[in-house]
mmCIF file of C-alpha atoms in Angstrom:
data_model
loop_
_atom_site.group_PDB
_atom_site.id
_atom_site.type_symbol
_atom_site.label_atom_id
_atom_site.label_comp_id
_atom_site.label_asym_id
_atom_site.label_seq_id
_atom_site.Cartn_x
_atom_site.Cartn_y
_atom_site.Cartn_z
ATOM 1 C CA TYR R 16 47.939 -47.272 71.933
ATOM 2 C CA ARG R 17 49.076 -49.263 68.893
ATOM 3 C CA ARG R 18 51.201 -46.358 67.663
ATOM 4 C CA LEU R 19 52.921 -46.057 71.028
ATOM 5 C CA TYR R 20 53.499 -49.790 71.087
ATOM 6 C CA ARG R 21 55.096 -49.724 67.613
ATOM 7 C CA SER R 22 57.364 -46.860 68.631
ATOM 8 C CA PHE R 23 58.406 -48.549 71.871
ATOM 9 C CA SER R 24 58.926 -51.859 70.083
ATOM 10 C CA VAL R 25 61.238 -50.554 67.333
ATOM 11 C CA LEU R 26 63.340 -48.559 69.829
ATOM 12 C CA SER R 27 63.743 -51.551 72.100
ATOM 13 C CA ARG R 28 64.615 -53.900 69.255
ATOM 14 C CA LYS R 29 67.350 -51.585 67.977
ATOM 15 C CA GLY R 30 68.694 -50.657 71.389
ATOM 16 C CA LEU R 31 67.887 -46.956 71.000
ATOM 17 C CA SER R 32 66.941 -44.517 73.738
ATOM 18 C CA LEU R 33 63.298 -44.707 74.850
ATOM 19 C CA ARG R 34 63.342 -41.079 75.876
ATOM 20 C CA HIS R 35 61.447 -39.791 72.825
ATOM 21 C CA PHE R 36 59.225 -42.776 72.112
ATOM 22 C CA ARG R 37 56.184 -40.462 71.856
ATOM 23 C CA ASN R 38 57.706 -38.452 68.960
ATOM 24 C CA PRO R 39 57.602 -40.379 65.632
ATOM 25 C CA GLN R 40 59.820 -37.874 63.791
ATOM 26 C CA THR R 41 62.555 -38.131 66.407
ATOM 27 C CA ILE R 42 62.339 -41.923 66.289
ATOM 28 C CA LEU R 43 62.649 -41.853 62.509
ATOM 29 C CA ASN R 44 65.653 -39.517 62.665
ATOM 30 C CA ASN R 45 67.364 -41.771 65.222
ATOM 31 C CA LEU R 46 66.813 -44.829 63.045
ATOM 32 C CA LEU R 47 68.268 -43.041 60.023
ATOM 33 C CA ARG R 48 71.199 -41.746 62.061
ATOM 34 C CA ASP R 49 72.175 -45.340 62.831
ATOM 35 C CA SER R 50 71.476 -46.472 59.241
ATOM 36 C CA HIS R 51 68.493 -48.682 60.143
ATOM 37 C CA HIS R 52 66.875 -47.861 56.824
ATOM 38 C CA GLU R 53 64.631 -50.891 56.395
ATOM 39 C CA ASP R 54 63.387 -50.632 59.995
ATOM 40 C CA ALA R 55 62.732 -46.920 59.446
ATOM 41 C CA ARG R 56 60.799 -47.716 56.281
ATOM 42 C CA GLN R 57 58.667 -50.423 57.904
ATOM 43 C CA TYR R 58 58.031 -48.228 60.947
ATOM 44 C CA THR R 59 56.936 -45.287 58.781
ATOM 45 C CA LYS R 60 54.626 -47.437 56.652
ATOM 46 C CA ALA R 61 53.023 -48.969 59.747
ATOM 47 C CA MET R 62 52.507 -45.561 61.366
ATOM 48 C CA LEU R 63 50.987 -44.138 58.179
ATOM 49 C CA LYS R 64 48.483 -47.006 58.194
ATOM 50 C CA GLU R 65 47.566 -45.879 61.699
ATOM 51 C CA ASN R 66 47.019 -42.342 60.331
ATOM 52 C CA GLU R 67 49.973 -40.832 62.153
ATOM 53 C CA SER R 68 49.820 -37.091 61.332
ATOM 54 C CA LYS R 69 53.480 -36.369 62.131
ATOM 55 C CA LEU R 70 54.722 -38.625 59.327
ATOM 56 C CA SER R 71 54.029 -38.485 55.597
ATOM 57 C CA LYS R 72 54.896 -40.172 52.296
ATOM 58 C CA ASP R 73 57.697 -37.649 51.898
ATOM 59 C CA ASP R 74 59.383 -39.362 54.833
ATOM 60 C CA LEU R 75 59.462 -42.605 52.852
ATOM 61 C CA ASN R 76 61.251 -40.790 50.023
ATOM 62 C CA ARG R 77 63.653 -39.280 52.556
ATOM 63 C CA ILE R 78 64.471 -42.762 53.899
ATOM 64 C CA THR R 79 65.312 -44.011 50.400
ATOM 65 C CA LEU R 80 67.488 -40.983 49.710
ATOM 66 C CA GLU R 81 69.347 -41.418 53.023
ATOM 67 C CA GLU R 82 69.891 -45.088 52.269
ATOM 68 C CA VAL R 83 71.459 -44.269 48.896
ATOM 69 C CA ARG R 84 73.572 -41.540 50.470
ATOM 70 C CA THR R 85 74.880 -44.131 52.923
ATOM 71 C CA TYR R 86 76.054 -46.269 49.993
ATOM 72 C CA VAL R 87 77.847 -43.286 48.462
ATOM 73 C CA THR R 88 79.407 -42.248 51.782
ATOM 74 C CA ALA R 89 80.841 -45.724 52.213
ATOM 75 C CA PHE R 90 82.225 -45.460 48.686
ATOM 76 C CA ARG R 91 83.890 -42.113 49.421
ATOM 77 C CA ASP R 92 85.475 -43.433 52.602
ATOM 78 C CA THR R 93 87.145 -46.217 50.624
ATOM 79 C CA PRO R 94 90.407 -45.385 48.809
ATOM 80 C CA VAL R 95 89.578 -45.039 45.114
ATOM 81 C CA GLY R 96 92.534 -47.167 44.103
ATOM 82 C CA SER R 97 91.210 -50.121 46.083
ATOM 83 C CA LEU R 98 87.927 -50.245 44.128
ATOM 84 C CA THR R 99 87.830 -51.795 40.679
ATOM 85 C CA SER R 100 85.782 -50.336 37.859
ATOM 86 C CA LYS R 101 83.251 -53.179 38.181
ATOM 87 C CA GLU R 102 82.823 -52.518 41.912
ATOM 88 C CA ARG R 103 82.094 -48.849 41.261
ATOM 89 C CA GLN R 104 79.641 -49.742 38.502
ATOM 90 C CA SER R 105 77.949 -52.147 40.916
ATOM 91 C CA LEU R 106 77.623 -49.351 43.473
ATOM 92 C CA TRP R 107 75.861 -46.972 41.071
ATOM 93 C CA LYS R 108 73.568 -49.775 39.913
ATOM 94 C CA ARG R 109 72.739 -50.537 43.550
ATOM 95 C CA CYS R 110 71.751 -46.890 44.035
ATOM 96 C CA PHE R 111 69.616 -46.954 40.895
ATOM 97 C CA ASP R 112 67.898 -50.186 41.942
ATOM 98 C CA CYS R 113 67.196 -48.788 45.427
ATOM 99 C CA PHE R 114 65.469 -45.737 43.960
ATOM 100 C CA THR R 115 63.459 -47.883 41.565
ATOM 101 C CA ARG R 116 62.510 -50.544 44.103
ATOM 102 C CA HIS R 117 61.074 -48.024 46.549
ATOM 103 C CA ASN R 118 59.333 -45.865 43.922
ATOM 104 C CA HIS R 119 61.366 -42.782 44.671
ATOM 105 C CA PRO R 120 60.287 -39.773 42.511
ATOM 106 C CA LYS R 121 62.141 -40.103 39.220
ATOM 107 C CA ILE R 122 63.051 -36.455 38.928
ATOM 108 C CA GLY R 123 64.533 -36.499 42.440
ATOM 109 C CA SER R 124 66.561 -39.591 41.585
ATOM 110 C CA ALA R 125 67.828 -37.969 38.376
ATOM 111 C CA SER R 126 68.822 -34.860 40.296
ATOM 112 C CA PHE R 127 70.763 -37.008 42.776
ATOM 113 C CA PHE R 128 72.683 -38.811 40.024
ATOM 114 C CA LEU R 129 73.433 -35.531 38.300
ATOM 115 C CA SER R 130 74.806 -33.818 41.418
ATOM 116 C CA THR R 131 76.830 -36.945 42.243
ATOM 117 C CA ALA R 132 78.232 -37.003 38.712
ATOM 118 C CA GLN R 133 79.493 -33.445 39.201
ATOM 119 C CA GLU R 134 81.693 -34.683 42.050
ATOM 120 C CA GLN R 135 83.262 -37.631 40.222
ATOM 121 C CA GLU R 136 86.710 -37.433 38.669
ATOM 122 C CA ASP R 137 86.566 -40.795 36.932
ATOM 123 C CA LYS R 138 85.016 -40.403 33.468
ATOM 124 C CA GLY R 139 83.597 -43.928 33.540
ATOM 125 C CA ASP R 140 81.706 -43.224 36.774
ATOM 126 C CA ARG R 141 80.531 -39.902 35.431
ATOM 127 C CA ALA R 142 79.283 -41.454 32.189
ATOM 128 C CA GLN R 143 77.356 -44.169 34.053
ATOM 129 C CA LEU R 144 75.721 -41.635 36.393
ATOM 130 C CA LEU R 145 74.730 -39.419 33.478
ATOM 131 C CA THR R 146 73.199 -42.390 31.683
ATOM 132 C CA MET R 147 71.113 -43.193 34.760
ATOM 133 C CA ALA R 148 69.998 -39.580 35.062
ATOM 134 C CA ARG R 149 68.856 -39.586 31.431
ATOM 135 C CA LYS R 150 66.836 -42.779 31.958
ATOM 136 C CA LEU R 151 64.916 -41.124 34.775
ATOM 137 C CA LEU R 152 64.020 -37.868 33.026
ATOM 138 C CA GLU R 153 60.298 -37.350 32.562
ATOM 139 C CA LYS R 154 59.356 -35.612 29.327
ATOM 140 C CA ASN R 155 56.957 -32.939 30.579
ATOM 141 C CA HIS R 156 58.523 -32.044 33.919
ATOM 142 C CA PRO R 157 59.981 -28.492 34.127
ATOM 143 C CA TYR R 158 63.251 -29.939 35.457
ATOM 144 C CA VAL R 159 63.887 -31.816 32.216
ATOM 145 C CA VAL R 160 65.590 -28.935 30.389
ATOM 146 C CA PRO R 161 67.852 -27.918 33.331
ATOM 147 C CA LEU R 162 68.894 -31.525 33.885
ATOM 148 C CA LYS R 163 69.663 -32.039 30.205
ATOM 149 C CA VAL R 164 71.753 -28.870 30.038
ATOM 150 C CA TYR R 165 73.652 -29.817 33.208
ATOM 151 C CA THR R 166 74.144 -33.322 31.811
ATOM 152 C CA LEU R 167 75.524 -31.855 28.588
ATOM 153 C CA LEU R 168 78.044 -29.647 30.432
ATOM 154 C CA ILE R 169 79.204 -32.496 32.641
ATOM 155 C CA SER R 170 79.664 -34.769 29.622
ATOM 156 C CA LEU R 171 81.903 -32.051 28.150
ATOM 157 C CA ASP R 172 83.982 -31.915 31.361
ATOM 158 C CA CYS R 173 82.693 -28.382 31.954
ATOM 159 C CA GLY R 174 80.366 -28.952 34.909
ATOM 160 C CA SER R 175 82.657 -29.168 37.939
ATOM 161 C CA SER R 176 82.055 -25.533 38.966
ATOM 162 C CA LEU R 177 78.274 -25.522 38.526
ATOM 163 C CA SER R 178 76.189 -25.182 41.650
ATOM 164 C CA PRO R 179 73.955 -28.258 42.096
ATOM 165 C CA LEU R 180 70.353 -27.775 41.051
ATOM 166 C CA PRO R 181 67.947 -27.527 44.003
ATOM 167 C CA THR R 182 66.073 -30.730 44.782
ATOM 168 C CA PRO R 183 62.760 -30.661 42.869
ATOM 169 C CA ILE R 184 59.958 -30.482 45.436
ATOM 170 C CA SER R 185 57.218 -29.102 43.194
ATOM 171 C CA SER R 186 56.204 -28.830 39.558
ATOM 172 C CA ASN R 187 57.450 -25.239 39.342
ATOM 173 C CA GLN R 188 60.314 -24.170 37.110
ATOM 174 C CA PRO R 189 63.545 -24.489 39.126
ATOM 175 C CA THR R 190 65.519 -21.386 39.998
ATOM 176 C CA ILE R 191 68.874 -21.621 38.272
ATOM 177 C CA PRO R 192 71.692 -20.844 40.727
ATOM 178 C CA ARG R 193 73.776 -17.754 39.919
ATOM 179 C CA LEU R 194 76.970 -18.619 38.123
ATOM 180 C CA SER R 195 80.271 -18.112 39.884
ATOM 181 C CA VAL R 196 83.250 -16.742 37.961
ATOM 182 C CA SER R 197 84.644 -20.249 37.451
ATOM 183 C CA ALA R 198 81.210 -21.556 36.376
ATOM 184 C CA ARG R 199 80.941 -18.802 33.753
ATOM 185 C CA VAL R 200 84.326 -19.870 32.418
ATOM 186 C CA ASP R 201 83.049 -23.472 32.264
ATOM 187 C CA VAL R 202 79.933 -22.386 30.346
ATOM 188 C CA ALA R 203 82.067 -20.437 27.868
ATOM 189 C CA ARG R 204 84.330 -23.489 27.404
ATOM 190 C CA ALA R 205 81.302 -25.707 26.818
ATOM 191 C CA ILE R 206 79.990 -23.377 24.100
ATOM 192 C CA GLU R 207 83.397 -23.346 22.422
ATOM 193 C CA LYS R 208 83.678 -27.146 22.554
ATOM 194 C CA LEU R 209 80.243 -27.515 20.970
ATOM 195 C CA LEU R 210 81.127 -25.058 18.203
ATOM 196 C CA LYS R 211 84.288 -27.019 17.454
ATOM 197 C CA ARG R 212 82.014 -30.027 16.988
ATOM 198 C CA PHE R 213 79.756 -27.944 14.691
ATOM 199 C CA ASP R 214 76.892 -28.453 17.169
ATOM 200 C CA VAL R 215 75.492 -24.922 16.968
ATOM 201 C CA GLU R 216 72.010 -25.768 18.282
ATOM 202 C CA LYS R 217 73.316 -27.171 21.564
ATOM 203 C CA ALA R 218 75.688 -24.223 21.913
ATOM 204 C CA LYS R 219 72.670 -21.906 21.564
ATOM 205 C CA GLN R 220 70.754 -23.952 24.128
ATOM 206 C CA VAL R 221 73.547 -23.616 26.687
ATOM 207 C CA SER R 222 73.921 -19.891 25.991
ATOM 208 C CA GLU R 223 70.189 -19.175 26.326
ATOM 209 C CA PHE R 224 69.743 -21.360 29.393
ATOM 210 C CA PHE R 225 72.428 -19.610 31.442
ATOM 211 C CA GLY R 226 71.926 -16.198 29.823
ATOM 212 C CA GLU R 227 75.606 -16.104 28.886
ATOM 213 C CA ARG R 228 76.386 -14.384 25.605
ATOM 214 C CA SER R 229 79.357 -15.670 23.625
ATOM 215 C CA ALA R 230 81.357 -13.758 21.020
ATOM 216 C CA ALA R 231 82.290 -17.057 19.361
ATOM 217 C CA LEU R 232 78.637 -18.086 19.087
ATOM 218 C CA ALA R 233 77.601 -14.592 17.914
ATOM 219 C CA GLY R 234 79.901 -14.899 14.883
ATOM 220 C CA VAL R 235 78.336 -18.234 13.924
ATOM 221 C CA GLU R 236 74.808 -16.867 14.390
ATOM 222 C CA ALA R 237 75.613 -13.839 12.237
ATOM 223 C CA ALA R 238 77.023 -16.097 9.518
ATOM 224 C CA SER R 239 73.881 -18.254 9.627
ATOM 225 C CA VAL R 240 71.601 -15.206 9.300
ATOM 226 C CA LEU R 241 73.565 -13.979 6.273
ATOM 227 C CA ALA R 242 73.628 -17.405 4.588
ATOM 228 C CA GLU R 243 69.923 -18.112 5.095
ATOM 229 C CA SER R 244 68.726 -14.713 3.831
ATOM 230 C CA SER R 245 68.009 -13.887 0.211
ATOM 231 C CA ASN R 246 71.021 -12.720 -1.813
ATOM 232 C CA SER R 247 69.055 -9.699 -3.041
ATOM 233 C CA THR R 248 69.167 -8.068 0.399
ATOM 234 C CA ILE R 249 71.401 -7.738 3.437
ATOM 235 C CA VAL R 250 69.307 -8.766 6.410
ATOM 236 C CA LYS R 251 69.743 -6.618 9.506
ATOM 237 C CA ILE R 252 71.320 -8.724 12.253
ATOM 238 C CA ASP R 253 69.839 -8.502 15.745
ATOM 239 C CA SER R 254 71.666 -6.096 18.054
ATOM 240 C CA SER R 255 72.164 -8.815 20.694
ATOM 241 C CA ILE R 256 74.311 -10.644 18.110
ATOM 242 C CA SER R 257 75.941 -7.759 16.251
ATOM 243 C CA GLY R 258 76.986 -6.097 19.522
ATOM 244 C CA LEU R 259 79.327 -9.009 20.229
ATOM 245 C CA LEU R 260 80.947 -8.986 16.795
ATOM 246 C CA PRO R 261 84.375 -7.393 16.148
ATOM 247 C CA LEU R 262 84.204 -3.704 15.195
ATOM 248 C CA PRO R 263 85.329 -4.200 11.536
ATOM 249 C CA VAL R 264 82.479 -6.671 11.003
ATOM 250 C CA GLN R 265 79.972 -4.335 12.650
ATOM 251 C CA ARG R 266 81.017 -1.518 10.328
ATOM 252 C CA LEU R 267 80.662 -3.688 7.219
ATOM 253 C CA ILE R 268 77.184 -4.847 8.276
ATOM 254 C CA GLN R 269 76.107 -1.311 9.108
ATOM 255 C CA ALA R 270 77.343 0.028 5.768
ATOM 256 C CA ALA R 271 75.610 -2.776 3.843
ATOM 257 C CA THR R 272 72.242 -2.401 5.605
ATOM 258 C CA GLN R 273 72.148 1.371 5.048
ATOM 259 C CA VAL R 274 71.914 0.908 1.276
ATOM 260 C CA ARG R 275 68.230 0.628 0.393
ATOM 261 C CA HIS R 276 68.453 -0.903 -3.068
ATOM 262 C CA LEU R 277 71.162 -3.365 -3.988
ATOM 263 C CA LEU R 278 71.681 -5.250 -7.205
ATOM 264 C CA HIS R 279 72.030 -8.996 -6.808
ATOM 265 C CA VAL R 280 75.744 -8.896 -7.633
ATOM 266 C CA GLU R 281 76.340 -6.031 -5.201
ATOM 267 C CA ALA R 282 74.532 -7.818 -2.381
ATOM 268 C CA VAL R 283 76.529 -11.001 -2.996
ATOM 269 C CA ASP R 284 79.803 -9.050 -2.993
ATOM 270 C CA LYS R 285 78.943 -7.280 0.261
ATOM 271 C CA LYS R 286 77.920 -10.561 1.892
ATOM 272 C CA SER R 287 81.143 -12.153 0.715
ATOM 273 C CA ALA R 288 83.121 -9.309 2.288
ATOM 274 C CA ILE R 289 81.244 -9.738 5.575
ATOM 275 C CA PHE R 290 81.899 -13.485 5.549
ATOM 276 C CA ASP R 291 85.610 -12.865 4.969
ATOM 277 C CA ALA R 292 85.683 -10.382 7.847
ATOM 278 C CA LEU R 293 83.875 -12.829 10.137
ATOM 279 C CA ILE R 294 86.372 -15.569 9.286
ATOM 280 C CA ASN R 295 89.424 -13.342 9.700
ATOM 281 C CA THR R 296 88.323 -11.999 13.095
ATOM 282 C CA ALA R 297 86.653 -15.140 14.499
ATOM 283 C CA PRO R 298 87.984 -16.848 17.631
ATOM 284 C CA GLU R 299 89.615 -20.209 16.995
ATOM 285 C CA ALA R 300 86.625 -22.053 18.486
ATOM 286 C CA SER R 301 84.176 -20.746 15.885
ATOM 287 C CA ARG R 302 86.372 -20.114 12.830
ATOM 288 C CA LEU R 303 85.857 -23.518 11.188
ATOM 289 C CA CYS R 304 82.136 -23.336 11.885
ATOM 290 C CA ILE R 305 81.912 -19.947 10.118
ATOM 291 C CA VAL R 306 84.111 -21.219 7.271
ATOM 292 C CA ASN R 307 81.740 -24.162 6.864
ATOM 293 C CA ILE R 308 78.733 -21.831 6.571
ATOM 294 C CA ALA R 309 80.564 -19.478 4.188
ATOM 295 C CA VAL R 310 81.647 -22.357 1.957
ATOM 296 C CA GLN R 311 78.109 -23.734 1.762
ATOM 297 C CA TRP R 312 76.725 -20.270 0.966
ATOM 298 C CA ARG R 313 79.280 -19.735 -1.818
ATOM 299 C CA ALA R 314 78.598 -23.203 -3.183
ATOM 300 C CA ALA R 315 74.885 -22.340 -3.256
ATOM 301 C CA ASN R 316 75.658 -19.279 -5.382
ATOM 302 C CA LEU R 317 77.703 -21.325 -7.849
ATOM 303 C CA LEU R 318 75.062 -24.037 -8.042
ATOM 304 C CA ARG R 319 72.306 -21.407 -8.216
ATOM 305 C CA ARG R 320 70.507 -23.178 -5.413
ATOM 306 C CA THR R 321 69.271 -22.070 -2.027
ATOM 307 C CA TYR R 322 71.502 -22.355 0.997
ATOM 308 C CA ASP R 323 69.140 -24.909 2.597
ATOM 309 C CA PHE R 324 69.378 -27.073 -0.519
ATOM 310 C CA VAL R 325 73.171 -27.116 -0.480
ATOM 311 C CA ILE R 326 73.608 -28.078 3.166
ATOM 312 C CA LEU R 327 71.554 -31.204 2.520
ATOM 313 C CA GLN R 328 73.667 -32.320 -0.422
ATOM 314 C CA ASP R 329 76.596 -34.673 -0.432
ATOM 315 C CA ALA R 330 79.907 -32.876 0.184
ATOM 316 C CA THR R 331 81.640 -34.548 -2.743
ATOM 317 C CA ALA R 332 79.112 -33.184 -5.240
ATOM 318 C CA VAL R 333 79.579 -29.660 -3.921
ATOM 319 C CA LEU R 334 83.366 -29.980 -4.054
ATOM 320 C CA ARG R 335 83.287 -31.319 -7.631
ATOM 321 C CA THR R 336 81.072 -28.478 -8.801
ATOM 322 C CA TRP R 337 83.195 -25.880 -7.101
ATOM 323 C CA CYS R 338 86.437 -27.191 -8.616
ATOM 324 C CA SER R 339 84.976 -27.391 -12.111
ATOM 325 C CA SER R 340 83.649 -23.825 -11.806
ATOM 326 C CA ALA R 341 87.034 -22.636 -10.615
ATOM 327 C CA LYS R 342 88.778 -24.216 -13.632
ATOM 328 C CA ARG R 343 86.309 -22.737 -16.118
ATOM 329 C CA GLU R 344 86.661 -19.237 -14.742
ATOM 330 C CA ASN R 345 90.385 -19.384 -13.995
ATOM 331 C CA PHE R 346 89.785 -18.658 -10.313
ATOM 332 C CA ASN R 347 88.523 -15.131 -11.123
ATOM 333 C CA ARG R 348 85.291 -15.556 -9.212
ATOM 334 C CA VAL R 349 86.427 -18.206 -6.763
ATOM 335 C CA SER R 350 89.054 -17.215 -4.238
ATOM 336 C CA ILE R 351 91.905 -19.544 -3.371
ATOM 337 C CA PHE R 352 91.030 -19.146 0.309
ATOM 338 C CA ALA R 353 87.435 -20.213 -0.251
ATOM 339 C CA LEU R 354 88.528 -23.279 -2.208
ATOM 340 C CA ARG R 355 90.927 -24.326 0.535
ATOM 341 C CA SER R 356 88.149 -23.820 3.069
ATOM 342 C CA LEU R 357 85.835 -26.080 1.093
ATOM 343 C CA ILE R 358 88.487 -28.809 0.882
ATOM 344 C CA CYS R 359 89.036 -28.614 4.657
ATOM 345 C CA THR R 360 85.295 -28.808 5.216
ATOM 346 C CA TYR R 361 84.999 -31.764 2.859
ATOM 347 C CA LYS R 362 87.736 -33.645 4.689
ATOM 348 C CA LYS R 363 85.975 -33.107 8.021
ATOM 349 C CA ILE R 364 82.642 -34.331 6.674
ATOM 350 C CA ALA R 365 84.199 -37.287 4.863
#
């Protein structure tokens, strides 16, 4: 009786049809349709206290999500030029506060902000939405990695063609939507942008997450494998990487790995030739990255240190050593191209 009374009461108070007053879900839908969010929330809470089986806590989360969507819809219906930057910031904060106030699942809130960010043209709005999404990410949830990768692509202006992630409704790993042709182009652009910033690790993360292989990234990975390996051997590069390299580079690597025993000098010379080939055939996006690795490897040889040691050293010390070595040996062992590459790298680091 009390449940029927509550249903009848809320419909009467809001002037809604009494036709379906025995169906709580229909009543809830009608309240949401007319944007009576607080009444819908109070009605649902009261009915749950009465052990109403046709409503659940998920309905409370749905009410909060619909309320936030109403804010955003009102924003979209307003001409963008008539809203100031502060008004738009206030809107996104209002959405964030609504989610927080009503204890909406954090991962669902983050997913909402991320998908909304994908639709925004204004970089300020997009940045604010991405910041809110990051605040809501929970460390151990399986949606953390997908959200971070999507956030990264959007921050690079390469996420407009990505399909929105499905709303997280369980603790299972989300199914990544298949990439459209335009989305694959966006992913490739994101990898190239990251390589231009020398951020190889994030470029690898994007590539592995979407399963998209990149020729630009393959050249950098091959250079890293060569630089990190001992100079007494030519390490065989994985086929998934070497298959994306230009044919001249593949032939040099194949010829070098077929020789069983190499003297130290021979191995260094063959590696140097492979580095030169990688640089000469590299796409523009990855050329400087490969040059940077090659320069550090060559500096390591001159300093008689490991590659890992050199990349941790100050760039000025490496440059000074390289120049002094070049003067002593009259540029016989140090190519002009390599020296110019080191100077360019130094300028970028400095």
